[in-house]
mmCIF file with all atom_site columns, C-alpha atoms in Angstrom:
data_model
loop_
_atom_site.group_PDB
_atom_site.id
_atom_site.type_symbol
_atom_site.label_atom_id
_atom_site.label_alt_id
_atom_site.label_comp_id
_atom_site.label_asym_id
_atom_site.label_entity_id
_atom_site.label_seq_id
_atom_site.pdbx_PDB_ins_code
_atom_site.Cartn_x
_atom_site.Cartn_y
_atom_site.Cartn_z
_atom_site.occupancy
_atom_site.B_iso_or_equiv
_atom_site.pdbx_formal_charge
_atom_site.auth_seq_id
_atom_site.auth_comp_id
_atom_site.auth_asym_id
_atom_site.auth_atom_id
_atom_site.pdbx_PDB_model_num
ATOM 1   C CA . ASP O 1 1   ? 0.000   0.000  0.000   1.00 61.00 ? 288 ASP O CA 1
ATOM 2   C CA . GLY O 1 2   ? 1.230   3.475  -0.813  1.00 71.00 ? 289 GLY O CA 1
ATOM 3   C CA . GLY O 1 3   ? 1.603   5.919  1.993   1.00 94.00 ? 290 GLY O CA 1
ATOM 4   C CA . ILE O 1 4   ? 3.725   8.259  4.029   1.00 96.00 ? 291 ILE O CA 1
ATOM 5   C CA . THR O 1 5   ? 5.592   6.998  7.080   1.00 96.00 ? 292 THR O CA 1
ATOM 6   C CA . GLN O 1 6   ? 6.978   8.956  9.969   1.00 96.00 ? 293 GLN O CA 1
ATOM 7   C CA . SER O 1 7   ? 9.214   7.381  12.535  1.00 92.00 ? 294 SER O CA 1
ATOM 8   C CA . PRO O 1 8   ? 9.481   7.077  15.389  1.00 93.00 ? 295 PRO O CA 1
ATOM 9   C CA . LYS O 1 9   ? 6.025   7.805  16.809  1.00 94.00 ? 296 LYS O CA 1
ATOM 10  C CA . TYR O 1 10  ? 7.499   9.069  20.101  1.00 96.00 ? 297 TYR O CA 1
ATOM 11  C CA . LEU O 1 11  ? 10.959  10.535 20.603  1.00 95.00 ? 298 LEU O CA 1
ATOM 12  C CA . PHE O 1 12  ? 12.654  11.717 23.767  1.00 95.00 ? 299 PHE O CA 1
ATOM 13  C CA . ARG O 1 13  ? 15.818  13.788 23.844  1.00 92.00 ? 300 ARG O CA 1
ATOM 14  C CA . LYS O 1 14  ? 17.869  15.783 26.277  1.00 93.00 ? 301 LYS O CA 1
ATOM 15  C CA . GLU O 1 15  ? 18.194  19.507 25.802  1.00 92.00 ? 302 GLU O CA 1
ATOM 16  C CA . GLY O 1 16  ? 21.212  20.466 23.705  1.00 91.00 ? 303 GLY O CA 1
ATOM 17  C CA . GLN O 1 17  ? 21.066  17.415 21.440  1.00 92.00 ? 304 GLN O CA 1
ATOM 18  C CA . ASN O 1 18  ? 20.184  17.500 17.774  1.00 94.00 ? 305 ASN O CA 1
ATOM 19  C CA . VAL O 1 19  ? 17.565  15.001 16.681  1.00 95.00 ? 306 VAL O CA 1
ATOM 20  C CA . THR O 1 20  ? 16.436  13.866 13.225  1.00 96.00 ? 307 THR O CA 1
ATOM 21  C CA . LEU O 1 21  ? 12.847  12.923 12.401  1.00 97.00 ? 308 LEU O CA 1
ATOM 22  C CA . SER O 1 22  ? 12.267  10.570 9.503   1.00 97.00 ? 309 SER O CA 1
ATOM 23  C CA . CYS O 1 23  ? 9.661   10.994 6.753   1.00 97.00 ? 310 CYS O CA 1
ATOM 24  C CA . GLU O 1 24  ? 9.400   8.536  3.859   1.00 98.00 ? 311 GLU O CA 1
ATOM 25  C CA . GLN O 1 25  ? 6.767   8.314  1.116   1.00 98.00 ? 312 GLN O CA 1
ATOM 26  C CA . ASN O 1 26  ? 6.192   5.808  -1.673  1.00 97.00 ? 313 ASN O CA 1
ATOM 27  C CA . LEU O 1 27  ? 3.481   7.785  -3.436  1.00 96.00 ? 314 LEU O CA 1
ATOM 28  C CA . ASN O 1 28  ? 5.835   9.197  -6.090  1.00 96.00 ? 315 ASN O CA 1
ATOM 29  C CA . HIS O 1 29  ? 5.052   12.707 -4.859  1.00 95.00 ? 316 HIS O CA 1
ATOM 30  C CA . ASP O 1 30  ? 7.332   15.575 -5.796  1.00 93.00 ? 317 ASP O CA 1
ATOM 31  C CA . ALA O 1 31  ? 6.287   17.913 -2.985  1.00 94.00 ? 318 ALA O CA 1
ATOM 32  C CA . MET O 1 32  ? 6.930   17.305 0.706   1.00 96.00 ? 319 MET O CA 1
ATOM 33  C CA . TYR O 1 33  ? 6.240   19.411 3.789   1.00 95.00 ? 320 TYR O CA 1
ATOM 34  C CA . TRP O 1 34  ? 7.046   19.586 7.493   1.00 97.00 ? 321 TRP O CA 1
ATOM 35  C CA . TYR O 1 35  ? 4.604   21.097 9.985   1.00 96.00 ? 322 TYR O CA 1
ATOM 36  C CA . ARG O 1 36  ? 4.763   21.637 13.705  1.00 96.00 ? 323 ARG O CA 1
ATOM 37  C CA . GLN O 1 37  ? 1.712   21.472 15.960  1.00 96.00 ? 324 GLN O CA 1
ATOM 38  C CA . ASP O 1 38  ? 1.558   22.599 19.581  1.00 94.00 ? 325 ASP O CA 1
ATOM 39  C CA . PRO O 1 39  ? -1.241  21.486 21.929  1.00 90.00 ? 326 PRO O CA 1
ATOM 40  C CA . GLY O 1 40  ? -4.604  22.939 20.936  1.00 86.00 ? 327 GLY O CA 1
ATOM 41  C CA . GLN O 1 41  ? -3.058  24.844 18.034  1.00 88.00 ? 328 GLN O CA 1
ATOM 42  C CA . GLY O 1 42  ? -3.141  24.646 14.269  1.00 90.00 ? 329 GLY O CA 1
ATOM 43  C CA . LEU O 1 43  ? -0.317  23.525 11.980  1.00 93.00 ? 330 LEU O CA 1
ATOM 44  C CA . ARG O 1 44  ? 2.649   25.774 11.330  1.00 93.00 ? 331 ARG O CA 1
ATOM 45  C CA . LEU O 1 45  ? 4.869   25.259 8.298   1.00 94.00 ? 332 LEU O CA 1
ATOM 46  C CA . ILE O 1 46  ? 8.567   24.617 8.965   1.00 96.00 ? 333 ILE O CA 1
ATOM 47  C CA . TYR O 1 47  ? 9.986   23.708 5.542   1.00 96.00 ? 334 TYR O CA 1
ATOM 48  C CA . TYR O 1 48  ? 8.706   22.504 2.191   1.00 94.00 ? 335 TYR O CA 1
ATOM 49  C CA . SER O 1 49  ? 10.277  21.012 -0.913  1.00 94.00 ? 336 SER O CA 1
ATOM 50  C CA . GLN O 1 50  ? 8.900   20.726 -4.408  1.00 91.00 ? 337 GLN O CA 1
ATOM 51  C CA . ILE O 1 51  ? 11.693  18.709 -5.936  1.00 92.00 ? 338 ILE O CA 1
ATOM 52  C CA . VAL O 1 52  ? 14.830  16.782 -5.039  1.00 94.00 ? 339 VAL O CA 1
ATOM 53  C CA . ASN O 1 53  ? 17.716  18.970 -3.836  1.00 95.00 ? 340 ASN O CA 1
ATOM 54  C CA . ASP O 1 54  ? 15.449  21.983 -3.387  1.00 94.00 ? 341 ASP O CA 1
ATOM 55  C CA . PHE O 1 55  ? 13.625  23.216 -0.290  1.00 95.00 ? 342 PHE O CA 1
ATOM 56  C CA . GLN O 1 56  ? 12.204  26.454 1.030   1.00 94.00 ? 343 GLN O CA 1
ATOM 57  C CA . LYS O 1 57  ? 11.732  27.904 4.503   1.00 95.00 ? 344 LYS O CA 1
ATOM 58  C CA . GLY O 1 58  ? 8.275   28.058 5.903   1.00 93.00 ? 345 GLY O CA 1
ATOM 59  C CA . ASP O 1 59  ? 7.037   30.380 8.646   1.00 92.00 ? 346 ASP O CA 1
ATOM 60  C CA . ILE O 1 60  ? 9.031   28.902 11.540  1.00 95.00 ? 347 ILE O CA 1
ATOM 61  C CA . ALA O 1 61  ? 12.259  27.508 10.048  1.00 96.00 ? 348 ALA O CA 1
ATOM 62  C CA . GLU O 1 62  ? 14.635  28.855 12.699  1.00 96.00 ? 349 GLU O CA 1
ATOM 63  C CA . GLY O 1 63  ? 16.315  26.057 14.625  1.00 96.00 ? 350 GLY O CA 1
ATOM 64  C CA . TYR O 1 64  ? 15.419  23.413 12.026  1.00 98.00 ? 351 TYR O CA 1
ATOM 65  C CA . SER O 1 65  ? 17.169  21.985 8.983   1.00 97.00 ? 352 SER O CA 1
ATOM 66  C CA . VAL O 1 66  ? 16.111  19.613 6.213   1.00 98.00 ? 353 VAL O CA 1
ATOM 67  C CA . SER O 1 67  ? 17.552  17.749 3.264   1.00 97.00 ? 354 SER O CA 1
ATOM 68  C CA . ARG O 1 68  ? 15.973  16.299 0.125   1.00 97.00 ? 355 ARG O CA 1
ATOM 69  C CA . GLU O 1 69  ? 18.527  13.973 -1.424  1.00 97.00 ? 356 GLU O CA 1
ATOM 70  C CA . LYS O 1 70  ? 15.919  11.461 -2.582  1.00 97.00 ? 357 LYS O CA 1
ATOM 71  C CA . LYS O 1 71  ? 12.392  11.948 -3.847  1.00 97.00 ? 358 LYS O CA 1
ATOM 72  C CA . GLU O 1 72  ? 11.047  9.551  -1.236  1.00 97.00 ? 359 GLU O CA 1
ATOM 73  C CA . SER O 1 73  ? 12.691  11.075 1.810   1.00 98.00 ? 360 SER O CA 1
ATOM 74  C CA . PHE O 1 74  ? 12.545  14.441 3.587   1.00 98.00 ? 361 PHE O CA 1
ATOM 75  C CA . PRO O 1 75  ? 14.209  14.200 7.032   1.00 98.00 ? 362 PRO O CA 1
ATOM 76  C CA . LEU O 1 76  ? 13.885  17.044 9.514   1.00 98.00 ? 363 LEU O CA 1
ATOM 77  C CA . THR O 1 77  ? 16.627  17.846 12.023  1.00 97.00 ? 364 THR O CA 1
ATOM 78  C CA . VAL O 1 78  ? 15.641  19.709 15.154  1.00 97.00 ? 365 VAL O CA 1
ATOM 79  C CA . THR O 1 79  ? 18.803  21.442 16.281  1.00 95.00 ? 366 THR O CA 1
ATOM 80  C CA . SER O 1 80  ? 19.833  22.601 19.720  1.00 91.00 ? 367 SER O CA 1
ATOM 81  C CA . ALA O 1 81  ? 19.163  26.144 18.503  1.00 90.00 ? 368 ALA O CA 1
ATOM 82  C CA . GLN O 1 82  ? 15.412  25.500 18.504  1.00 92.00 ? 369 GLN O CA 1
ATOM 83  C CA . LYS O 1 83  ? 14.251  27.097 21.755  1.00 91.00 ? 370 LYS O CA 1
ATOM 84  C CA . ASN O 1 84  ? 11.017  25.149 22.267  1.00 93.00 ? 371 ASN O CA 1
ATOM 85  C CA . PRO O 1 85  ? 11.396  21.865 20.378  1.00 95.00 ? 372 PRO O CA 1
ATOM 86  C CA . THR O 1 86  ? 8.793   19.844 22.275  1.00 96.00 ? 373 THR O CA 1
ATOM 87  C CA . ALA O 1 87  ? 5.873   19.466 19.852  1.00 97.00 ? 374 ALA O CA 1
ATOM 88  C CA . PHE O 1 88  ? 3.991   17.168 17.478  1.00 97.00 ? 375 PHE O CA 1
ATOM 89  C CA . TYR O 1 89  ? 5.691   17.086 14.069  1.00 98.00 ? 376 TYR O CA 1
ATOM 90  C CA . LEU O 1 90  ? 3.769   16.227 10.917  1.00 97.00 ? 377 LEU O CA 1
ATOM 91  C CA . CYS O 1 91  ? 5.132   15.405 7.487   1.00 97.00 ? 378 CYS O CA 1
ATOM 92  C CA . ALA O 1 92  ? 3.035   15.587 4.319   1.00 96.00 ? 379 ALA O CA 1
ATOM 93  C CA . SER O 1 93  ? 3.465   14.962 0.623   1.00 96.00 ? 380 SER O CA 1
ATOM 94  C CA . SER O 1 94  ? 1.545   15.650 -2.556  1.00 94.00 ? 381 SER O CA 1
ATOM 95  C CA . HIS O 1 95  ? 1.798   16.010 -6.284  1.00 92.00 ? 382 HIS O CA 1
ATOM 96  C CA . ARG O 1 96  ? 2.600   19.604 -7.195  1.00 86.00 ? 383 ARG O CA 1
ATOM 97  C CA . GLU O 1 97  ? -0.711  20.424 -8.858  1.00 84.00 ? 384 GLU O CA 1
ATOM 98  C CA . GLY O 1 98  ? -3.134  22.540 -6.854  1.00 83.00 ? 385 GLY O CA 1
ATOM 99  C CA . ASN O 1 99  ? -5.910  19.979 -7.066  1.00 88.00 ? 386 ASN O CA 1
ATOM 100 C CA . SER O 1 100 ? -3.726  17.300 -5.526  1.00 90.00 ? 387 SER O CA 1
ATOM 101 C CA . PRO O 1 101 ? -4.588  16.386 -1.920  1.00 93.00 ? 388 PRO O CA 1
ATOM 102 C CA . LEU O 1 102 ? -1.936  16.402 0.783   1.00 94.00 ? 389 LEU O CA 1
ATOM 103 C CA . HIS O 1 103 ? -1.216  13.052 2.396   1.00 96.00 ? 390 HIS O CA 1
ATOM 104 C CA . PHE O 1 104 ? -0.063  13.293 5.994   1.00 97.00 ? 391 PHE O CA 1
ATOM 105 C CA . GLY O 1 105 ? 1.908   10.888 8.113   1.00 96.00 ? 392 GLY O CA 1
ATOM 106 C CA . ASN O 1 106 ? 0.760   10.031 11.628  1.00 95.00 ? 393 ASN O CA 1
ATOM 107 C CA . GLY O 1 107 ? 3.278   12.327 13.209  1.00 96.00 ? 394 GLY O CA 1
ATOM 108 C CA . THR O 1 108 ? 6.192   12.172 15.621  1.00 97.00 ? 395 THR O CA 1
ATOM 109 C CA . ARG O 1 109 ? 5.719   13.483 19.145  1.00 97.00 ? 396 ARG O CA 1
ATOM 110 C CA . LEU O 1 110 ? 9.053   14.920 20.281  1.00 97.00 ? 397 LEU O CA 1
ATOM 111 C CA . THR O 1 111 ? 9.724   15.620 23.945  1.00 96.00 ? 398 THR O CA 1
ATOM 112 C CA . VAL O 1 112 ? 12.894  17.450 24.946  1.00 94.00 ? 399 VAL O CA 1
ATOM 113 C CA . THR O 1 113 ? 13.772  17.734 28.637  1.00 92.00 ? 400 THR O CA 1
ATOM 114 C CA . ASP A 2 1   ? -0.137  33.908 1.398   1.00 55.00 ? 288 ASP A CA 1
ATOM 115 C CA . ALA A 2 2   ? -3.854  33.577 0.997   1.00 57.00 ? 289 ALA A CA 1
ATOM 116 C CA . LYS A 2 3   ? -5.587  33.242 4.326   1.00 87.00 ? 290 LYS A CA 1
ATOM 117 C CA . THR A 2 4   ? -8.711  31.494 5.520   1.00 94.00 ? 291 THR A CA 1
ATOM 118 C CA . THR A 2 5   ? -10.863 32.253 8.554   1.00 94.00 ? 292 THR A CA 1
ATOM 119 C CA . GLN A 2 6   ? -12.925 29.674 10.415  1.00 96.00 ? 293 GLN A CA 1
ATOM 120 C CA . PRO A 2 7   ? -14.889 29.662 13.677  1.00 96.00 ? 294 PRO A CA 1
ATOM 121 C CA . ASN A 2 8   ? -12.879 28.196 16.545  1.00 95.00 ? 295 ASN A CA 1
ATOM 122 C CA . SER A 2 9   ? -15.519 25.671 17.487  1.00 97.00 ? 296 SER A CA 1
ATOM 123 C CA . MET A 2 10  ? -18.921 24.300 16.579  1.00 98.00 ? 297 MET A CA 1
ATOM 124 C CA . GLU A 2 11  ? -21.247 21.789 18.124  1.00 97.00 ? 298 GLU A CA 1
ATOM 125 C CA . SER A 2 12  ? -23.907 19.577 16.624  1.00 97.00 ? 299 SER A CA 1
ATOM 126 C CA . ASN A 2 13  ? -25.956 16.508 17.375  1.00 97.00 ? 300 ASN A CA 1
ATOM 127 C CA . GLU A 2 14  ? -25.523 13.021 16.036  1.00 97.00 ? 301 GLU A CA 1
ATOM 128 C CA . GLU A 2 15  ? -27.444 12.255 12.840  1.00 96.00 ? 302 GLU A CA 1
ATOM 129 C CA . GLU A 2 16  ? -28.024 15.947 12.093  1.00 96.00 ? 303 GLU A CA 1
ATOM 130 C CA . PRO A 2 17  ? -26.411 17.897 9.229   1.00 96.00 ? 304 PRO A CA 1
ATOM 131 C CA . VAL A 2 18  ? -23.406 20.088 10.004  1.00 98.00 ? 305 VAL A CA 1
ATOM 132 C CA . HIS A 2 19  ? -22.369 23.159 8.035   1.00 98.00 ? 306 HIS A CA 1
ATOM 133 C CA . LEU A 2 20  ? -18.790 24.292 8.626   1.00 98.00 ? 307 LEU A CA 1
ATOM 134 C CA . PRO A 2 21  ? -18.034 27.752 7.177   1.00 98.00 ? 308 PRO A CA 1
ATOM 135 C CA . CYS A 2 22  ? -14.758 29.126 5.840   1.00 97.00 ? 309 CYS A CA 1
ATOM 136 C CA . ASN A 2 23  ? -14.057 32.676 4.691   1.00 96.00 ? 310 ASN A CA 1
ATOM 137 C CA . HIS A 2 24  ? -11.347 33.322 2.121   1.00 95.00 ? 311 HIS A CA 1
ATOM 138 C CA . SER A 2 25  ? -11.956 36.850 0.915   1.00 94.00 ? 312 SER A CA 1
ATOM 139 C CA . THR A 2 26  ? -8.481  37.199 -0.681  1.00 91.00 ? 313 THR A CA 1
ATOM 140 C CA . ILE A 2 27  ? -8.802  34.032 -2.775  1.00 92.00 ? 314 ILE A CA 1
ATOM 141 C CA . SER A 2 28  ? -7.265  34.272 -6.236  1.00 90.00 ? 315 SER A CA 1
ATOM 142 C CA . GLY A 2 29  ? -8.752  32.919 -9.422  1.00 89.00 ? 316 GLY A CA 1
ATOM 143 C CA . THR A 2 30  ? -6.321  30.007 -9.455  1.00 89.00 ? 317 THR A CA 1
ATOM 144 C CA . ASP A 2 31  ? -6.812  28.849 -5.851  1.00 91.00 ? 318 ASP A CA 1
ATOM 145 C CA . TYR A 2 32  ? -8.410  25.515 -5.082  1.00 94.00 ? 319 TYR A CA 1
ATOM 146 C CA . ILE A 2 33  ? -10.267 25.247 -1.767  1.00 95.00 ? 320 ILE A CA 1
ATOM 147 C CA . HIS A 2 34  ? -9.211  22.172 0.206   1.00 96.00 ? 321 HIS A CA 1
ATOM 148 C CA . TRP A 2 35  ? -10.683 20.742 3.419   1.00 97.00 ? 322 TRP A CA 1
ATOM 149 C CA . TYR A 2 36  ? -8.938  18.404 5.833   1.00 97.00 ? 323 TYR A CA 1
ATOM 150 C CA . ARG A 2 37  ? -9.851  16.988 9.212   1.00 97.00 ? 324 ARG A CA 1
ATOM 151 C CA . GLN A 2 38  ? -7.682  15.882 12.099  1.00 96.00 ? 325 GLN A CA 1
ATOM 152 C CA . LEU A 2 39  ? -8.517  13.382 14.803  1.00 94.00 ? 326 LEU A CA 1
ATOM 153 C CA . PRO A 2 40  ? -6.600  13.566 18.116  1.00 89.00 ? 327 PRO A CA 1
ATOM 154 C CA . SER A 2 41  ? -2.959  12.479 17.888  1.00 88.00 ? 328 SER A CA 1
ATOM 155 C CA . GLN A 2 42  ? -3.220  11.774 14.158  1.00 93.00 ? 329 GLN A CA 1
ATOM 156 C CA . GLY A 2 43  ? -2.199  13.540 10.985  1.00 95.00 ? 330 GLY A CA 1
ATOM 157 C CA . PRO A 2 44  ? -4.889  15.429 9.065   1.00 95.00 ? 331 PRO A CA 1
ATOM 158 C CA . GLU A 2 45  ? -6.775  13.542 6.383   1.00 96.00 ? 332 GLU A CA 1
ATOM 159 C CA . TYR A 2 46  ? -8.078  14.935 3.126   1.00 96.00 ? 333 TYR A CA 1
ATOM 160 C CA . VAL A 2 47  ? -11.836 15.466 2.951   1.00 97.00 ? 334 VAL A CA 1
ATOM 161 C CA . ILE A 2 48  ? -12.678 17.299 -0.261  1.00 97.00 ? 335 ILE A CA 1
ATOM 162 C CA . HIS A 2 49  ? -11.596 20.084 -2.589  1.00 96.00 ? 336 HIS A CA 1
ATOM 163 C CA . GLY A 2 50  ? -13.147 22.323 -5.224  1.00 96.00 ? 337 GLY A CA 1
ATOM 164 C CA . LEU A 2 51  ? -12.470 25.252 -7.518  1.00 95.00 ? 338 LEU A CA 1
ATOM 165 C CA . THR A 2 52  ? -15.751 26.878 -8.530  1.00 94.00 ? 339 THR A CA 1
ATOM 166 C CA . SER A 2 53  ? -18.548 24.328 -8.570  1.00 92.00 ? 340 SER A CA 1
ATOM 167 C CA . ASN A 2 54  ? -20.049 22.505 -5.634  1.00 94.00 ? 341 ASN A CA 1
ATOM 168 C CA . VAL A 2 55  ? -18.543 19.074 -5.052  1.00 95.00 ? 342 VAL A CA 1
ATOM 169 C CA . ASN A 2 56  ? -19.770 15.884 -3.450  1.00 95.00 ? 343 ASN A CA 1
ATOM 170 C CA . ASN A 2 57  ? -17.923 12.778 -2.337  1.00 94.00 ? 344 ASN A CA 1
ATOM 171 C CA . ARG A 2 58  ? -18.589 9.914  0.040   1.00 91.00 ? 345 ARG A CA 1
ATOM 172 C CA . MET A 2 59  ? -17.373 11.914 3.037   1.00 90.00 ? 346 MET A CA 1
ATOM 173 C CA . ALA A 2 60  ? -18.946 15.324 2.542   1.00 96.00 ? 347 ALA A CA 1
ATOM 174 C CA . SER A 2 61  ? -20.165 18.061 0.226   1.00 97.00 ? 348 SER A CA 1
ATOM 175 C CA . LEU A 2 62  ? -18.468 21.362 -0.514  1.00 98.00 ? 349 LEU A CA 1
ATOM 176 C CA . ALA A 2 63  ? -20.579 24.393 -1.324  1.00 98.00 ? 350 ALA A CA 1
ATOM 177 C CA . ILE A 2 64  ? -18.663 27.309 -2.840  1.00 97.00 ? 351 ILE A CA 1
ATOM 178 C CA . ALA A 2 65  ? -20.122 30.805 -2.924  1.00 97.00 ? 352 ALA A CA 1
ATOM 179 C CA . GLU A 2 66  ? -20.600 32.375 -6.330  1.00 96.00 ? 353 GLU A CA 1
ATOM 180 C CA . ASP A 2 67  ? -17.913 35.008 -5.635  1.00 96.00 ? 354 ASP A CA 1
ATOM 181 C CA . ARG A 2 68  ? -15.676 32.256 -4.157  1.00 96.00 ? 355 ARG A CA 1
ATOM 182 C CA . LYS A 2 69  ? -14.967 34.337 -1.060  1.00 96.00 ? 356 LYS A CA 1
ATOM 183 C CA . SER A 2 70  ? -16.453 31.726 1.210   1.00 97.00 ? 357 SER A CA 1
ATOM 184 C CA . SER A 2 71  ? -17.236 28.037 1.250   1.00 97.00 ? 358 SER A CA 1
ATOM 185 C CA . THR A 2 72  ? -19.082 25.571 3.446   1.00 98.00 ? 359 THR A CA 1
ATOM 186 C CA . LEU A 2 73  ? -18.235 21.981 4.220   1.00 98.00 ? 360 LEU A CA 1
ATOM 187 C CA . ILE A 2 74  ? -21.408 19.976 4.710   1.00 98.00 ? 361 ILE A CA 1
ATOM 188 C CA . LEU A 2 75  ? -21.572 16.739 6.657   1.00 97.00 ? 362 LEU A CA 1
ATOM 189 C CA . HIS A 2 76  ? -25.007 15.441 5.795   1.00 94.00 ? 363 HIS A CA 1
ATOM 190 C CA . ARG A 2 77  ? -25.555 13.206 8.798   1.00 95.00 ? 364 ARG A CA 1
ATOM 191 C CA . ALA A 2 78  ? -22.977 13.641 11.532  1.00 96.00 ? 365 ALA A CA 1
ATOM 192 C CA . THR A 2 79  ? -21.717 10.681 13.511  1.00 96.00 ? 366 THR A CA 1
ATOM 193 C CA . LEU A 2 80  ? -19.560 10.613 16.629  1.00 96.00 ? 367 LEU A CA 1
ATOM 194 C CA . ARG A 2 81  ? -16.639 9.697  14.379  1.00 95.00 ? 368 ARG A CA 1
ATOM 195 C CA . ASP A 2 82  ? -16.922 13.094 12.688  1.00 96.00 ? 369 ASP A CA 1
ATOM 196 C CA . ALA A 2 83  ? -15.761 14.848 15.852  1.00 97.00 ? 370 ALA A CA 1
ATOM 197 C CA . ALA A 2 84  ? -12.448 16.392 14.770  1.00 97.00 ? 371 ALA A CA 1
ATOM 198 C CA . VAL A 2 85  ? -10.702 19.639 13.908  1.00 97.00 ? 372 VAL A CA 1
ATOM 199 C CA . TYR A 2 86  ? -11.570 20.741 10.377  1.00 98.00 ? 373 TYR A CA 1
ATOM 200 C CA . TYR A 2 87  ? -9.175  22.871 8.339   1.00 97.00 ? 374 TYR A CA 1
ATOM 201 C CA . CYS A 2 88  ? -9.899  24.864 5.209   1.00 96.00 ? 375 CYS A CA 1
ATOM 202 C CA . ILE A 2 89  ? -6.855  25.870 3.107   1.00 94.00 ? 376 ILE A CA 1
ATOM 203 C CA . LEU A 2 90  ? -6.207  27.400 -0.299  1.00 93.00 ? 377 LEU A CA 1
ATOM 204 C CA . ARG A 2 91  ? -3.896  25.814 -2.819  1.00 90.00 ? 378 ARG A CA 1
ATOM 205 C CA . ASP A 2 92  ? -2.794  27.544 -6.001  1.00 86.00 ? 379 ASP A CA 1
ATOM 206 C CA . ARG A 2 93  ? -3.438  25.623 -9.190  1.00 79.00 ? 380 ARG A CA 1
ATOM 207 C CA . VAL A 2 94  ? -0.288  26.699 -10.957 1.00 72.00 ? 381 VAL A CA 1
ATOM 208 C CA . GLN A 2 95  ? 2.388   27.360 -8.355  1.00 69.00 ? 382 GLN A CA 1
ATOM 209 C CA . GLY A 2 96  ? 3.425   23.833 -7.582  1.00 62.00 ? 383 GLY A CA 1
ATOM 210 C CA . ALA A 2 97  ? 4.495   23.225 -4.017  1.00 64.00 ? 384 ALA A CA 1
ATOM 211 C CA . GLN A 2 98  ? 3.997   26.372 -2.032  1.00 77.00 ? 385 GLN A CA 1
ATOM 212 C CA . LYS A 2 99  ? 3.579   27.660 1.486   1.00 78.00 ? 386 LYS A CA 1
ATOM 213 C CA . LEU A 2 100 ? 0.351   25.954 2.466   1.00 83.00 ? 387 LEU A CA 1
ATOM 214 C CA . VAL A 2 101 ? -1.007  27.768 5.488   1.00 82.00 ? 388 VAL A CA 1
ATOM 215 C CA . PHE A 2 102 ? -3.269  25.976 7.926   1.00 87.00 ? 389 PHE A CA 1
ATOM 216 C CA . GLY A 2 103 ? -5.112  28.193 10.389  1.00 84.00 ? 390 GLY A CA 1
ATOM 217 C CA . GLN A 2 104 ? -6.510  27.114 13.748  1.00 87.00 ? 391 GLN A CA 1
ATOM 218 C CA . GLY A 2 105 ? -9.354  25.189 12.158  1.00 94.00 ? 392 GLY A CA 1
ATOM 219 C CA . THR A 2 106 ? -12.795 24.506 13.629  1.00 97.00 ? 393 THR A CA 1
ATOM 220 C CA . ARG A 2 107 ? -13.108 22.025 16.450  1.00 97.00 ? 394 ARG A CA 1
ATOM 221 C CA . LEU A 2 108 ? -16.340 20.109 15.831  1.00 98.00 ? 395 LEU A CA 1
ATOM 222 C CA . THR A 2 109 ? -18.051 18.443 18.782  1.00 97.00 ? 396 THR A CA 1
ATOM 223 C CA . ILE A 2 110 ? -20.822 15.920 18.120  1.00 97.00 ? 397 ILE A CA 1
ATOM 224 C CA . ASN A 2 111 ? -23.312 15.241 20.895  1.00 96.00 ? 398 ASN A CA 1
ATOM 225 C CA . PRO A 2 112 ? -24.844 11.760 21.126  1.00 94.00 ? 399 PRO A CA 1
#
């Protein structure tokens, strides 16, 4: 079955450590996105990519980095520079056309203490 | 970035229709209107999208105003499983991947 997979589901880290969240899709989608969600809030865009080796900052990119070396993969690194990293992180993918739905993963809940 | 505005919360009863509004007064002629819903601790799932005409699928109907500055997601017969946060977003037809902005959405509560 085609889909988008985020791993792990839960992640715990100590403050000061970088951590990388995985996002893989086998839907042959060109576009991929990373969102952050805080409790009771909407989704905020961190980074997005429309093609391999290209990505753009979203609204809250500070303290995060991404790479897009393969079409299927769009890992997100939460660096120690991110002041409030504890959150629910969601990855999505889609074809680039505007009538193409976004497919979301089930998220990674990151807790930093 | 084109913005959408939705009520923070709505409440309805099981087996009754639900009309969820979305305002998008700055919509451009090439923007599709997309709706998603999110259950607790899950990623959002696609519900429906449209451009100008009303749309129906197995999950819901989408009614788009003639001037396209607002739209309404219609759940014809709500069930308890429809309790979720519903998001309305705009997606440009020609710009490829873009900054897709999700607002706060509408938290829908369904009473048994």
